[in-house]
């Protein structure tokens, strides 16, 4: 995708000229567009600057802009640790090993769950209402989101006057900006006022052109709400009049108007709520008001495009691109519309830029956007898949900075999780279960069936390693290694031998949200746990080698972790296994069951479990996002993973389908991956392109973006003499539906940037830039070429995967 020239000089003056119909340019721009306002929230257009977000409905007469601030949550600091949990731990383990899993689950519910059964909920900050008298009947209506500039525009005519709104949320000036114009002078008249869904709120006029809204966090689960979110709106006009009346701003006969909206809370961190939001917001509004609209717009676009323009994807265009975006989504399964795939991919990148920037909160279940005080699943951080999926595209689609809020949260829970580890388990290190929230709670919540899963923090730690794999940044690795080590220390202390094979396993645990038996999930050593811990231990081992630290701890981990499985007896059908080595029991291996499937549990019961087609595919973590299973090193496990995915079926929630896109891509079945993508878009996507869990959950968007990337390029890394090396697969799962295209700017493990072009479903050429000078292996089909690289050099390959000398 090439950025349109008009976007490069995007200013308030030129925006109307750039407001093109979908077929007006030689190449269809990265635009979502509609011919009617949003009738419901999942039709509105999302904007955001990482910390503040808004949903723009685009109504002509009664515009609604619902907005959020990422640190505005219910409750306040709290300690959910259960002081009675440790006393019941040994009994729970004994019951599991005796096969009395129902009794174990009952015991955990009674004595081992967090003292608070629920966590805090993310909250909406408020609503901005703009009332335009006489704008009920309009013509030539159009609203759009330009992904290449992160600007939303609404345009329509009333009589012979054309009205235009430009709306964006800028990370430079920390405000949401709204500009209202008309093509005739003196035609801008409207009323602006705040509303909020909370019962406890305060709305007041500040001065003749400023109003304020303050809403207060709700109490829940017996914890008082201690947060308050303060928002202000300042209006300035060219000509016309502005007056304050009844805490509303009335604008009359202006040529144009600029509205600045800012929000902040008293949240400083999970322990400190002593901030002054009024002072913060006033400072932000005052600073932004000193800049012209053109300057704010150009600064915003420059900051946004510095991230967004790194990756361009061109898959071609058909007549379907002339349709409105909601119509394209609805008809995607029937229409040939490759450009919508590119749009969906870039929309995911847009969302990540908009809801996860440095020093902000990480993307939650709904990213940044929420209109309810009681959102689905509290819009928390669900870390048994959903939070991790949010960040799958961060490194590979060249948005590494957007990963940083997640790293900050991992650092926080590595602290709060120490208390949970000590009190609940009598262990060193730290632990987090399947959920956390703004207050960084780490205990098991909801109930034992869903929540008693001690591997959530360990999975999050893989993202710390991913950053190193993509960047080879040893300073970063040194900073985060203690966090990874702490997670590993917890499992060193808590892994126990199961009685049959004497493997080391987690107990009690579960395979996320899936039942082994009727309404019972509690078990020992589920496959996903062992895969995650194997990754964690191995990453700690190689990190300690790279950093030259913790030799003794490294040996402890080496004694516990299994050797890499390469389809020896440990993975043969029927569940035969290598015997444990004499230096101590090892982690339980992956096993292939009697039906040829990868077992989800220690026991071969997959096809007897209550939900054979359960939405979670947890035991396939080893295929993706991990690389423990792959076609070339573990072909039998690779085949078993495929069998498991076939048995699971193609149904599921939005994020489940998104995970399956990635899994089928790693099974190198591009057509099946595309089938899942088609299902995700046509049946699992709302008109505004949000993922339909249902209801809305943003992880499906990010998982879908990742899946498209994994169809086109996959990468792996290994350590050679304490240095990073990379392996890149070009077009490993190219679907027949996308025979021609190009992608530029993808990032690969080992420290590489990748450009690929293909024609008639065959590689045309590839360019790979070495960012750190790592050794490189490139694979295309059955062809492999290895290259020693130098930092900064670009390596070009032809259609035969031959290195072109220039």
CSV table of N, CA and C in Angstrom, one decimal, residues 39 101 107 167 192 249 252 264 312 326 363 491 505 534 571 619 663 735:
chain,number,residue,atom,x,y,z
A,39,UNK,N,-25.7,3.7,13.9
A,39,UNK,CA,-26.9,3.5,14.6
A,39,UNK,C,-26.7,2.9,16.0
A,101,UNK,N,-10.7,-35.5,40.8
A,101,UNK,CA,-10.6,-34.1,40.3
A,101,UNK,C,-11.8,-33.3,40.7
A,107,UNK,N,-12.6,-28.4,46.5
A,107,UNK,CA,-11.7,-27.9,47.6
A,107,UNK,C,-11.1,-26.5,47.2
A,167,UNK,N,-12.0,14.9,12.9
A,167,UNK,CA,-11.8,14.4,14.3
A,167,UNK,C,-10.6,13.5,14.4
A,192,UNK,N,-22.9,22.3,22.5
A,192,UNK,CA,-22.1,21.2,23.0
A,192,UNK,C,-22.3,21.0,24.5
A,249,UNK,N,-22.3,24.8,26.1
A,249,UNK,CA,-21.8,25.8,25.2
A,249,UNK,C,-22.6,26.0,24.0
A,252,UNK,N,-22.9,30.2,17.8
A,252,UNK,CA,-23.8,30.8,16.8
A,252,UNK,C,-23.1,31.5,15.7
A,264,UNK,N,-8.2,13.1,32.1
A,264,UNK,CA,-7.2,12.5,33.0
A,264,UNK,C,-7.8,12.0,34.3
A,312,UNK,N,3.6,-1.6,4.4
A,312,UNK,CA,2.7,-1.4,3.3
A,312,UNK,C,2.3,-2.8,2.8
A,326,UNK,N,-19.2,-1.5,5.4
A,326,UNK,CA,-20.1,-2.4,6.0
A,326,UNK,C,-20.6,-3.4,5.0
A,363,UNK,N,-3.4,-2.6,26.0
A,363,UNK,CA,-4.7,-2.9,25.4
A,363,UNK,C,-5.4,-3.9,26.2
A,491,UNK,N,8.0,-21.8,39.3
A,491,UNK,CA,7.7,-23.2,38.8
A,491,UNK,C,8.8,-24.2,39.3
A,505,UNK,N,5.2,-31.7,36.7
A,505,UNK,CA,4.0,-31.1,36.2
A,505,UNK,C,3.5,-30.1,37.1
A,534,UNK,N,8.3,-25.0,29.4
A,534,UNK,CA,9.4,-25.3,28.6
A,534,UNK,C,10.0,-24.1,27.9
A,571,UNK,N,7.1,-39.0,21.2
A,571,UNK,CA,5.9,-38.5,20.5
A,571,UNK,C,5.3,-39.5,19.6
A,619,UNK,N,-3.7,-26.4,23.8
A,619,UNK,CA,-2.5,-27.4,23.6
A,619,UNK,C,-1.8,-27.1,22.3
A,663,UNK,N,-2.7,-20.7,13.3
A,663,UNK,CA,-2.3,-22.1,13.4
A,663,UNK,C,-2.3,-22.8,12.0
A,735,UNK,N,-2.4,-18.1,0.4
A,735,UNK,CA,-3.6,-18.6,-0.1
A,735,UNK,C,-3.8,-18.4,-1.6
